[in-house]
PDB file of C-alpha atoms in Angstrom:
ATOM      1  CA  UNK H   3     116.794 199.491 105.497  1.00 53.00           C
ATOM      2  CA  UNK H   4     113.344 198.072 104.968  1.00 80.00           C
ATOM      3  CA  UNK H   5     110.999 196.719 107.594  1.00 91.00           C
ATOM      4  CA  UNK H   6     110.081 193.058 107.316  1.00 94.00           C
ATOM      5  CA  UNK H   7     106.308 193.222 107.787  1.00 93.00           C
ATOM      6  CA  UNK H   8     105.040 189.797 108.884  1.00 92.00           C
ATOM      7  CA  UNK H   9     102.324 188.003 106.987  1.00 93.00           C
ATOM      8  CA  UNK H  10      98.997 187.965 108.801  1.00 95.00           C
ATOM      9  CA  UNK H  11      97.057 184.725 109.126  1.00 95.00           C
ATOM     10  CA  UNK H  12      94.794 184.281 106.094  1.00 96.00           C
ATOM     11  CA  UNK H  13      91.590 184.105 108.216  1.00 96.00           C
ATOM     12  CA  UNK H  14      92.451 187.466 109.834  1.00 97.00           C
ATOM     13  CA  UNK H  15      92.846 189.145 106.442  1.00 96.00           C
ATOM     14  CA  UNK H  16      89.690 187.474 105.090  1.00 96.00           C
ATOM     15  CA  UNK H  17      87.674 188.684 108.086  1.00 95.00           C
ATOM     16  CA  UNK H  18      88.789 192.293 107.475  1.00 95.00           C
ATOM     17  CA  UNK H  19      88.040 192.048 103.743  1.00 94.00           C
ATOM     18  CA  UNK H  20      84.581 190.684 104.552  1.00 93.00           C
ATOM     19  CA  UNK H  21      83.936 193.521 107.012  1.00 91.00           C
ATOM     20  CA  UNK H  22      85.083 196.118 104.469  1.00 90.00           C
ATOM     21  CA  UNK H  23      82.640 194.714 101.922  1.00 88.00           C
ATOM     22  CA  UNK H  24      79.780 194.851 104.435  1.00 84.00           C
ATOM     23  CA  UNK H  25      77.932 198.194 104.405  1.00 78.00           C
ATOM     24  CA  UNK H  26      76.550 197.369 107.850  1.00 79.00           C
ATOM     25  CA  UNK H  27      79.973 196.784 109.410  1.00 76.00           C
ATOM     26  CA  UNK H  28      81.388 199.981 107.910  1.00 72.00           C
ATOM     27  CA  UNK H  29      78.332 202.063 108.879  1.00 72.00           C
ATOM     28  CA  UNK H  30      78.245 200.726 112.439  1.00 74.00           C
ATOM     29  CA  UNK H  31      81.976 201.420 112.859  1.00 69.00           C
ATOM     30  CA  UNK H  32      81.204 205.117 113.399  1.00 70.00           C
ATOM     31  CA  UNK H  33      84.513 206.118 111.852  1.00 79.00           C
ATOM     32  CA  UNK H  34      83.753 209.258 109.834  1.00 80.00           C
ATOM     33  CA  UNK H  35      86.902 208.964 107.726  1.00 79.00           C
ATOM     34  CA  UNK H  36      86.022 205.426 106.663  1.00 80.00           C
ATOM     35  CA  UNK H  37      82.369 206.293 106.043  1.00 76.00           C
ATOM     36  CA  UNK H  38      83.317 209.264 103.879  1.00 78.00           C
ATOM     37  CA  UNK H  39      86.160 207.561 102.015  1.00 76.00           C
ATOM     38  CA  UNK H  40      86.072 207.743  98.246  1.00 76.00           C
ATOM     39  CA  UNK H  41      87.073 204.664  96.294  1.00 77.00           C
ATOM     40  CA  UNK H  42      87.937 201.166  97.407  1.00 86.00           C
ATOM     41  CA  UNK H  43      89.303 200.582 100.895  1.00 88.00           C
ATOM     42  CA  UNK H  44      92.141 198.092 101.198  1.00 92.00           C
ATOM     43  CA  UNK H  45      93.783 196.573 104.269  1.00 94.00           C
ATOM     44  CA  UNK H  46      97.565 196.835 104.449  1.00 94.00           C
ATOM     45  CA  UNK H  47     100.481 196.702 106.897  1.00 94.00           C
ATOM     46  CA  UNK H  48      99.338 193.804 109.082  1.00 96.00           C
ATOM     47  CA  UNK H  49     100.884 194.214 112.509  1.00 97.00           C
ATOM     48  CA  UNK H  50     100.581 191.646 115.294  1.00 97.00           C
ATOM     49  CA  UNK H  51      99.297 193.211 118.506  1.00 97.00           C
ATOM     50  CA  UNK H  52     100.950 191.905 121.658  1.00 96.00           C
ATOM     51  CA  UNK H  53     100.018 192.851 125.212  1.00 94.00           C
ATOM     52  CA  UNK H  54     102.565 193.260 127.984  1.00 91.00           C
ATOM     53  CA  UNK H  55     101.007 191.301 130.836  1.00 85.00           C
ATOM     54  CA  UNK H  56     103.825 191.507 133.336  1.00 80.00           C
ATOM     55  CA  UNK H  57     107.569 191.525 133.786  1.00 77.00           C
ATOM     56  CA  UNK H  58     109.008 188.399 135.402  1.00 72.00           C
ATOM     57  CA  UNK H  59     111.302 188.514 138.432  1.00 70.00           C
ATOM     58  CA  UNK H  60     114.194 187.977 136.009  1.00 73.00           C
ATOM     59  CA  UNK H  61     113.209 191.136 134.119  1.00 72.00           C
ATOM     60  CA  UNK H  62     111.777 189.336 131.086  1.00 75.00           C
ATOM     61  CA  UNK H  63     108.611 190.900 129.659  1.00 82.00           C
ATOM     62  CA  UNK H  64     105.775 188.373 129.399  1.00 83.00           C
ATOM     63  CA  UNK H  65     103.644 189.152 126.358  1.00 91.00           C
ATOM     64  CA  UNK H  66     100.826 187.475 124.486  1.00 92.00           C
ATOM     65  CA  UNK H  67      99.396 187.933 121.002  1.00 94.00           C
ATOM     66  CA  UNK H  68      95.866 189.374 121.153  1.00 95.00           C
ATOM     67  CA  UNK H  69      95.165 190.416 117.583  1.00 96.00           C
ATOM     68  CA  UNK H  70      96.265 191.687 114.210  1.00 97.00           C
ATOM     69  CA  UNK H  71      95.838 195.307 113.178  1.00 97.00           C
ATOM     70  CA  UNK H  72      95.536 196.418 109.553  1.00 97.00           C
ATOM     71  CA  UNK H  73      95.707 199.966 108.259  1.00 96.00           C
ATOM     72  CA  UNK H  74      92.841 200.748 105.903  1.00 94.00           C
ATOM     73  CA  UNK H  75      93.947 202.744 102.879  1.00 93.00           C
ATOM     74  CA  UNK H  76      91.691 204.654 100.489  1.00 90.00           C
ATOM     75  CA  UNK H  77      93.593 206.130  97.552  1.00 86.00           C
ATOM     76  CA  UNK H  78      96.711 207.717  99.088  1.00 86.00           C
ATOM     77  CA  UNK H  79      95.418 208.063 102.656  1.00 88.00           C
ATOM     78  CA  UNK H  80      95.221 205.748 105.627  1.00 91.00           C
ATOM     79  CA  UNK H  81      91.722 206.529 106.863  1.00 90.00           C
ATOM     80  CA  UNK H  82      91.243 203.989 109.649  1.00 93.00           C
ATOM     81  CA  UNK H  83      92.433 200.706 111.083  1.00 94.00           C
ATOM     82  CA  UNK H  84      90.805 197.316 111.504  1.00 95.00           C
ATOM     83  CA  UNK H  85      91.555 194.929 114.322  1.00 96.00           C
ATOM     84  CA  UNK H  86      91.011 191.198 114.487  1.00 97.00           C
ATOM     85  CA  UNK H  87      90.940 188.905 117.491  1.00 95.00           C
ATOM     86  CA  UNK H  88      91.495 185.216 118.069  1.00 91.00           C
ATOM     87  CA  UNK H  89      88.328 183.257 118.765  1.00 92.00           C
ATOM     88  CA  UNK H  90      87.729 179.563 119.459  1.00 90.00           C
ATOM     89  CA  UNK H  91      87.142 179.077 115.726  1.00 89.00           C
ATOM     90  CA  UNK H  92      90.005 181.192 114.338  1.00 92.00           C
ATOM     91  CA  UNK H  93      90.782 184.844 113.656  1.00 95.00           C
ATOM     92  CA  UNK H  94      87.718 187.083 113.393  1.00 95.00           C
ATOM     93  CA  UNK H  95      87.085 190.747 112.651  1.00 94.00           C
ATOM     94  CA  UNK H  96      86.751 192.804 115.853  1.00 93.00           C
ATOM     95  CA  UNK H  97      86.264 196.475 114.928  1.00 92.00           C
ATOM     96  CA  UNK H  98      87.230 199.480 112.818  1.00 91.00           C
ATOM     97  CA  UNK H  99      88.617 202.593 114.464  1.00 92.00           C
ATOM     98  CA  UNK H 100      90.424 205.833 113.778  1.00 91.00           C
ATOM     99  CA  UNK H 101      92.202 208.292 115.998  1.00 90.00           C
ATOM    100  CA  UNK H 102      95.672 209.397 117.021  1.00 93.00           C
ATOM    101  CA  UNK H 103      97.256 205.934 117.176  1.00 94.00           C
ATOM    102  CA  UNK H 104      96.597 205.338 113.473  1.00 94.00           C
ATOM    103  CA  UNK H 105      98.538 208.426 112.377  1.00 94.00           C
ATOM    104  CA  UNK H 106     101.148 207.898 115.082  1.00 96.00           C
ATOM    105  CA  UNK H 107     101.763 204.330 113.909  1.00 96.00           C
ATOM    106  CA  UNK H 108     102.191 205.567 110.341  1.00 95.00           C
ATOM    107  CA  UNK H 109     104.736 208.135 111.513  1.00 95.00           C
ATOM    108  CA  UNK H 110     106.677 205.607 113.606  1.00 96.00           C
ATOM    109  CA  UNK H 111     106.790 203.144 110.700  1.00 95.00           C
ATOM    110  CA  UNK H 112     108.189 205.863 108.396  1.00 94.00           C
ATOM    111  CA  UNK H 113     110.835 206.677 111.022  1.00 95.00           C
ATOM    112  CA  UNK H 114     111.732 202.987 111.366  1.00 95.00           C
ATOM    113  CA  UNK H 115     112.258 202.681 107.609  1.00 94.00           C
ATOM    114  CA  UNK H 116     115.330 204.908 107.931  1.00 93.00           C
ATOM    115  CA  UNK H 117     117.036 202.764 110.585  1.00 92.00           C
ATOM    116  CA  UNK H 118     120.207 200.991 109.411  1.00 92.00           C
ATOM    117  CA  UNK H 119     119.141 197.570 110.746  1.00 92.00           C
ATOM    118  CA  UNK H 120     116.107 195.610 109.496  1.00 95.00           C
ATOM    119  CA  UNK H 121     113.322 194.981 112.002  1.00 96.00           C
ATOM    120  CA  UNK H 122     110.047 193.096 112.171  1.00 97.00           C
ATOM    121  CA  UNK H 123     107.378 195.637 113.204  1.00 97.00           C
ATOM    122  CA  UNK H 124     104.844 194.690 115.856  1.00 97.00           C
ATOM    123  CA  UNK H 125     102.626 196.603 118.251  1.00 97.00           C
ATOM    124  CA  UNK H 126     103.046 196.266 122.005  1.00 96.00           C
ATOM    125  CA  UNK H 127     100.242 197.458 124.247  1.00 94.00           C
ATOM    126  CA  UNK H 128     100.838 198.293 127.906  1.00 92.00           C
ATOM    127  CA  UNK H 129      97.255 198.471 129.230  1.00 90.00           C
ATOM    128  CA  UNK H 130      98.208 199.490 132.786  1.00 88.00           C
ATOM    129  CA  UNK H 131      99.773 202.673 131.393  1.00 89.00           C
ATOM    130  CA  UNK H 132      97.280 203.254 128.547  1.00 91.00           C
ATOM    131  CA  UNK H 133     100.310 203.031 126.269  1.00 94.00           C
ATOM    132  CA  UNK H 134     100.899 201.659 122.788  1.00 96.00           C
ATOM    133  CA  UNK H 135     104.342 201.236 121.238  1.00 97.00           C
ATOM    134  CA  UNK H 136     105.729 200.191 117.909  1.00 97.00           C
ATOM    135  CA  UNK H 137     107.880 197.190 118.817  1.00 97.00           C
ATOM    136  CA  UNK H 138     110.767 196.762 116.394  1.00 97.00           C
ATOM    137  CA  UNK H 139     111.846 193.154 116.821  1.00 96.00           C
ATOM    138  CA  UNK H 140     115.414 192.435 115.744  1.00 94.00           C
ATOM    139  CA  UNK H 141     114.736 188.813 114.722  1.00 93.00           C
ATOM    140  CA  UNK H 142     113.070 189.359 111.350  1.00 92.00           C
ATOM    141  CA  UNK H 143     112.661 185.619 110.792  1.00 91.00           C
ATOM    142  CA  UNK H 144     110.759 185.083 114.063  1.00 92.00           C
ATOM    143  CA  UNK H 145     107.167 183.948 113.962  1.00 93.00           C
ATOM    144  CA  UNK H 146     105.147 187.117 114.586  1.00 92.00           C
ATOM    145  CA  UNK H 147     102.876 185.426 117.118  1.00 89.00           C
ATOM    146  CA  UNK H 148     105.648 184.346 119.459  1.00 89.00           C
ATOM    147  CA  UNK H 149     108.541 185.719 121.436  1.00 84.00           C
ATOM    148  CA  UNK H 150     109.054 188.535 123.859  1.00 89.00           C
ATOM    149  CA  UNK H 151     110.850 191.863 123.505  1.00 93.00           C
ATOM    150  CA  UNK H 152     114.602 191.256 123.520  1.00 93.00           C
ATOM    151  CA  UNK H 153     116.858 193.693 125.372  1.00 92.00           C
ATOM    152  CA  UNK H 154     118.184 195.046 122.053  1.00 93.00           C
ATOM    153  CA  UNK H 155     114.777 195.434 120.378  1.00 95.00           C
ATOM    154  CA  UNK H 156     113.433 198.956 120.003  1.00 96.00           C
ATOM    155  CA  UNK H 157     110.193 200.333 121.439  1.00 96.00           C
ATOM    156  CA  UNK H 158     108.802 203.529 119.939  1.00 97.00           C
ATOM    157  CA  UNK H 159     106.058 205.018 122.157  1.00 97.00           C
ATOM    158  CA  UNK H 160     103.120 206.189 120.055  1.00 97.00           C
ATOM    159  CA  UNK H 161     101.290 209.456 120.630  1.00 96.00           C
ATOM    160  CA  UNK H 162      99.611 210.078 122.930  1.00 94.00           C
ATOM    161  CA  UNK H 163     102.246 208.646 125.263  1.00 93.00           C
ATOM    162  CA  UNK H 164     102.012 208.662 129.061  1.00 90.00           C
ATOM    163  CA  UNK H 165     103.352 211.778 130.821  1.00 90.00           C
ATOM    164  CA  UNK H 166     107.138 211.783 131.007  1.00 89.00           C
ATOM    165  CA  UNK H 167     107.613 209.382 128.089  1.00 92.00           C
ATOM    166  CA  UNK H 168     108.366 211.074 124.761  1.00 93.00           C
ATOM    167  CA  UNK H 169     106.376 209.830 121.800  1.00 95.00           C
ATOM    168  CA  UNK H 170     108.301 208.778 118.684  1.00 96.00           C
ATOM    169  CA  UNK H 171     111.618 208.529 120.489  1.00 96.00           C
ATOM    170  CA  UNK H 172     113.021 204.994 120.023  1.00 96.00           C
ATOM    171  CA  UNK H 173     114.296 203.263 123.158  1.00 96.00           C
ATOM    172  CA  UNK H 174     116.048 199.932 123.575  1.00 96.00           C
ATOM    173  CA  UNK H 175     113.862 197.548 125.557  1.00 94.00           C
ATOM    174  CA  UNK H 176     116.624 197.327 128.188  1.00 92.00           C
ATOM    175  CA  UNK H 177     116.341 201.106 128.731  1.00 93.00           C
ATOM    176  CA  UNK H 178     112.568 201.595 128.625  1.00 91.00           C
ATOM    177  CA  UNK H 179     111.441 198.405 130.363  1.00 88.00           C
ATOM    178  CA  UNK H 180     112.680 199.451 133.834  1.00 85.00           C
ATOM    179  CA  UNK H 181     110.772 202.742 133.501  1.00 86.00           C
ATOM    180  CA  UNK H 182     107.585 200.903 132.498  1.00 84.00           C
ATOM    181  CA  UNK H 183     108.050 198.297 135.223  1.00 81.00           C
ATOM    182  CA  UNK H 184     108.464 200.991 137.866  1.00 78.00           C
ATOM    183  CA  UNK H 185     105.293 202.727 136.703  1.00 76.00           C
ATOM    184  CA  UNK H 186     103.344 199.467 136.527  1.00 73.00           C
ATOM    185  CA  UNK H 187     104.317 198.396 140.043  1.00 61.00           C
ATOM    186  CA  UNK H 188     101.971 199.893 142.619  1.00 55.00           C
ATOM    187  CA  UNK H 189     103.849 201.817 145.265  1.00 47.00           C
ATOM    188  CA  UNK H 190     103.047 201.069 148.860  1.00 40.00           C
ATOM    189  CA  UNK H 191     101.366 203.944 150.657  1.00 42.00           C
ATOM    190  CA  UNK H 192     103.239 205.402 153.588  1.00 44.00           C
ATOM    191  CA  UNK H 193     101.994 203.868 156.810  1.00 48.00           C
ATOM    192  CA  UNK H 194     100.167 201.026 155.082  1.00 44.00           C
ATOM    193  CA  UNK H 195     100.692 197.537 156.515  1.00 51.00           C
ATOM    194  CA  UNK H 196     103.393 195.425 154.896  1.00 47.00           C
TER     195      UNK H 196
END
């Protein structure tokens, strides 16, 4: 079944295209793969980036949209990624980067393509755990900027994943969220005042 990749806001895409056409932006990115790329670089696979801020007392994950991430393809290779952020004026280019999450995202997207149910792919960042997941949202018609992970949605931890959490192993939100919540909640030290 195919993934239903959401459409990025036009200003976000324009900002990435402008940055790609700017020798200064590409040179200052310090991404060797992008600097050494042969041929035109094109942005593809726009994924909304949501951040898990907290989990409510009812167990509902509170998330917010912080950006859009595009994979940058040169010929047959994804060489880097570009991220945009929301400003007071609209979406703006933030930065180029490369590293393990780019390849890991590619791998997780290929895995998701073989799932029997269609999903809307998103990224979910868990800053407290230095963790990034591919969030496969079951409501393909949902606006990509809104919503929260439903209990039946899938989260695929990307490599490198935190210790004890296997990368590239899909989990239902209802299964993985309690593990994340437990790790995010500071434990009280023995003997510390209540």
